[in-house]
Short mmCIF file of C-alpha atoms in Angstrom, two decimals:
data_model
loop_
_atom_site.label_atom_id
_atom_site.label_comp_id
_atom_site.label_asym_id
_atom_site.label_seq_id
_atom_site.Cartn_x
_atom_site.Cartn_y
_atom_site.Cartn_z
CA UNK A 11 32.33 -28.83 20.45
CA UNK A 12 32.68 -30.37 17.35
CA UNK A 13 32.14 -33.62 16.21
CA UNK A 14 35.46 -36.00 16.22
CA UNK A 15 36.14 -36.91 12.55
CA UNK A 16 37.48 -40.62 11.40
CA UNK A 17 39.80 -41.09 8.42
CA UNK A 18 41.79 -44.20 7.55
CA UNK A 19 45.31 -43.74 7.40
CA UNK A 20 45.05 -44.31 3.38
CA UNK A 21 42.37 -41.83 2.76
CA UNK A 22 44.26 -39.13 4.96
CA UNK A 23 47.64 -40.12 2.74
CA UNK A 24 46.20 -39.64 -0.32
CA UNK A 25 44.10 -36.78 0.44
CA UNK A 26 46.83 -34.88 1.32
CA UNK A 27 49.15 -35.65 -1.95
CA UNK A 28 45.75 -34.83 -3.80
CA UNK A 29 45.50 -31.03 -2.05
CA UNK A 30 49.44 -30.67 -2.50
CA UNK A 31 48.80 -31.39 -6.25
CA UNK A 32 45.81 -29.24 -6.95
CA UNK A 33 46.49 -26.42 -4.33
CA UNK A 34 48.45 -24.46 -7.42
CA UNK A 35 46.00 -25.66 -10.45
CA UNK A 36 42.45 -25.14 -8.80
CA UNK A 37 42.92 -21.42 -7.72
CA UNK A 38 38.96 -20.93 -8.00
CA UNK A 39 38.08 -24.07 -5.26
CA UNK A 40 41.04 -22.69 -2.55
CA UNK A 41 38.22 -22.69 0.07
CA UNK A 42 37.42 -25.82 -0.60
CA UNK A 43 40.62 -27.62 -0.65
CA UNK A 44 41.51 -25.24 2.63
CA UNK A 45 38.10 -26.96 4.31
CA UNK A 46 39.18 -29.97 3.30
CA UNK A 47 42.67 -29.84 4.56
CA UNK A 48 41.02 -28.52 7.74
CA UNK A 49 38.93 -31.51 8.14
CA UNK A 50 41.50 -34.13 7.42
CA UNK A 51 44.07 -32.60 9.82
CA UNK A 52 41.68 -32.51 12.65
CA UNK A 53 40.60 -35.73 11.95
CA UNK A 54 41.50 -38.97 14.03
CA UNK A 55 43.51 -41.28 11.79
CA UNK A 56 42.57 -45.09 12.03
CA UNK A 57 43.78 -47.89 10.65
CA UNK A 58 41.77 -49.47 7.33
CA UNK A 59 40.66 -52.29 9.18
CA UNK A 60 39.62 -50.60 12.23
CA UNK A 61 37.12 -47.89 10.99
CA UNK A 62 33.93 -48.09 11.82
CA UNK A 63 31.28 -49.10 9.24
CA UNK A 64 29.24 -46.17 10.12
CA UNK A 65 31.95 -43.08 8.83
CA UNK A 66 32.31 -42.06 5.44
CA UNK A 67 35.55 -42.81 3.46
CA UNK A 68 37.02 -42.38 0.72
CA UNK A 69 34.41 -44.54 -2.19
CA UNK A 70 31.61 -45.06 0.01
CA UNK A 71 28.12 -44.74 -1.03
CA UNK A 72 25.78 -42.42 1.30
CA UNK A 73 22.76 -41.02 1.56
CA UNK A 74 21.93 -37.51 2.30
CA UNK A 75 19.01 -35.63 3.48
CA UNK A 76 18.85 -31.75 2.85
CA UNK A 77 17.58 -30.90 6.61
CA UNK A 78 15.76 -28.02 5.03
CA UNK A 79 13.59 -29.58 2.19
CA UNK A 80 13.91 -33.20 3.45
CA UNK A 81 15.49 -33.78 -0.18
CA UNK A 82 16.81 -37.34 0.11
CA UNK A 83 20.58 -38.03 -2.22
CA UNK A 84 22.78 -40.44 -2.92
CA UNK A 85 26.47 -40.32 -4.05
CA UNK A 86 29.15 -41.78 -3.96
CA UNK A 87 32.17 -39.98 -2.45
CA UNK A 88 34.99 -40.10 -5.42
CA UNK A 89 38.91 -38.55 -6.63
CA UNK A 90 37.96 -35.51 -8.78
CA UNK A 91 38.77 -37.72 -11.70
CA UNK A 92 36.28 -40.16 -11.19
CA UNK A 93 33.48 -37.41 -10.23
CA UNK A 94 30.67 -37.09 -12.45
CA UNK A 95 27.65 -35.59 -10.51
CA UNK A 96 24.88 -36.38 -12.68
CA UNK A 97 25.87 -39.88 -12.27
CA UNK A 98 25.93 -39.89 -8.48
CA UNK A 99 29.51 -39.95 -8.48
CA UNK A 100 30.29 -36.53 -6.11
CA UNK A 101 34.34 -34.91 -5.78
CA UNK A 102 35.74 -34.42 -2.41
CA UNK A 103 36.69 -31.21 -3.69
CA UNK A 104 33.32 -30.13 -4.13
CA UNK A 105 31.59 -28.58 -0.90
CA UNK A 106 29.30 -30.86 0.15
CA UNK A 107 32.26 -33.89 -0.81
CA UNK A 108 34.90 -32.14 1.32
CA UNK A 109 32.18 -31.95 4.00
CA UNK A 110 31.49 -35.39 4.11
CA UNK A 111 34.54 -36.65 4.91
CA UNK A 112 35.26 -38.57 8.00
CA UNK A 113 31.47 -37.77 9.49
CA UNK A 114 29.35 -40.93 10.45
CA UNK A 115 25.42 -41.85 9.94
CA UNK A 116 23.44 -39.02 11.82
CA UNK A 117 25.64 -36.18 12.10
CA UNK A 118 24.71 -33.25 10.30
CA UNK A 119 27.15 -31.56 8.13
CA UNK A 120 26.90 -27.74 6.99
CA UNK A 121 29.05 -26.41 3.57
CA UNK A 122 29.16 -23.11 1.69
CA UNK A 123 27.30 -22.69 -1.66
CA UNK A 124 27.53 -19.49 -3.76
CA UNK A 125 23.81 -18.90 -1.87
CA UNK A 126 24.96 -19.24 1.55
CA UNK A 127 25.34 -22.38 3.95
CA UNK A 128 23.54 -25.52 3.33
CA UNK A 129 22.90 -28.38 5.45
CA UNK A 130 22.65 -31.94 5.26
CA UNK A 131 22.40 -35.10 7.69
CA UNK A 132 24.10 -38.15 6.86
CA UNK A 133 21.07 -40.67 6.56
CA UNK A 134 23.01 -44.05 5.39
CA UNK A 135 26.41 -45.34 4.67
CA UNK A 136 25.12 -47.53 1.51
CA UNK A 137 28.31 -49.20 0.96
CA UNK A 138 31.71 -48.91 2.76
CA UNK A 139 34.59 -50.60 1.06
CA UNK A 140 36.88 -50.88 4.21
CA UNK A 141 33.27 -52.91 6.09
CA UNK A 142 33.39 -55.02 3.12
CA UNK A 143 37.11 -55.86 3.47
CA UNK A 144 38.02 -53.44 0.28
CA UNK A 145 40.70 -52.02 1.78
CA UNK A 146 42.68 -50.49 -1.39
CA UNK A 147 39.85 -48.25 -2.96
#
């Protein structure tokens, strides 16, 4: 069975313009907008204010652990304007973004690489902006 997602009703309204937009333009990431899609459909849609601290939404901060190398990373989950890897900043059109997505602290996410299938468990949620009453991000 698999885990029940979480999405504020914001992050699921503009996710959704944002893979109506790009589903023409970005051609080469179809599987990724498709996962995403998949994920944000299936996910249960909350109000702002009523999410739990421990998901990740739309600007939050998290850390990740690789589950194979025990590699420990932090980004921040961003618009694909705003992304900017290097810089911690990670696209929710990007595998491991559109994974992350509505999972909370300790579930383990897998996402497709050019290798293969990677792995990752959600260590932290760093910053939230709806726990800190930032509802608008």
């Amino acid at each position: 069975m698999k885990t029940q997602l979480h999405i504020t009703n914001l992050d699921y309204q503009r996710l959704s313009n944002l893979i109506s937009s790009v589903r023409k333009t970005m051609k080469d990431d179809l599987h990724n907008i498709e996962a995403l899609e998949g994920e944000i459909h299936r996910a249960k849609r909350v109000e702002p204010r009523k999410i739990a601290p421990n998901y990740v939404t739309m600007n939050s901060e998290v850390e990740v652990i690789d589950t194979t190398s025990g590699r420990v990373m932090k980004f921040k989950l961003v618009y694909p304007q705003e992304a900017n890897f290097p810089a911690g900043r990670l696209s929710v059109l990007s595998p491991l973004g559109s994974a992350l997505i509505g999972y909370r602290e300790g579930d383990e996410v897998e996402f497709r690489v050019p290798a293969g299938t990677k792995k990752v468990r959600i260590g932290k949620i760093l910053f939230q902006p709806e726990a800190k009453g930032e509802y608008a991000l």
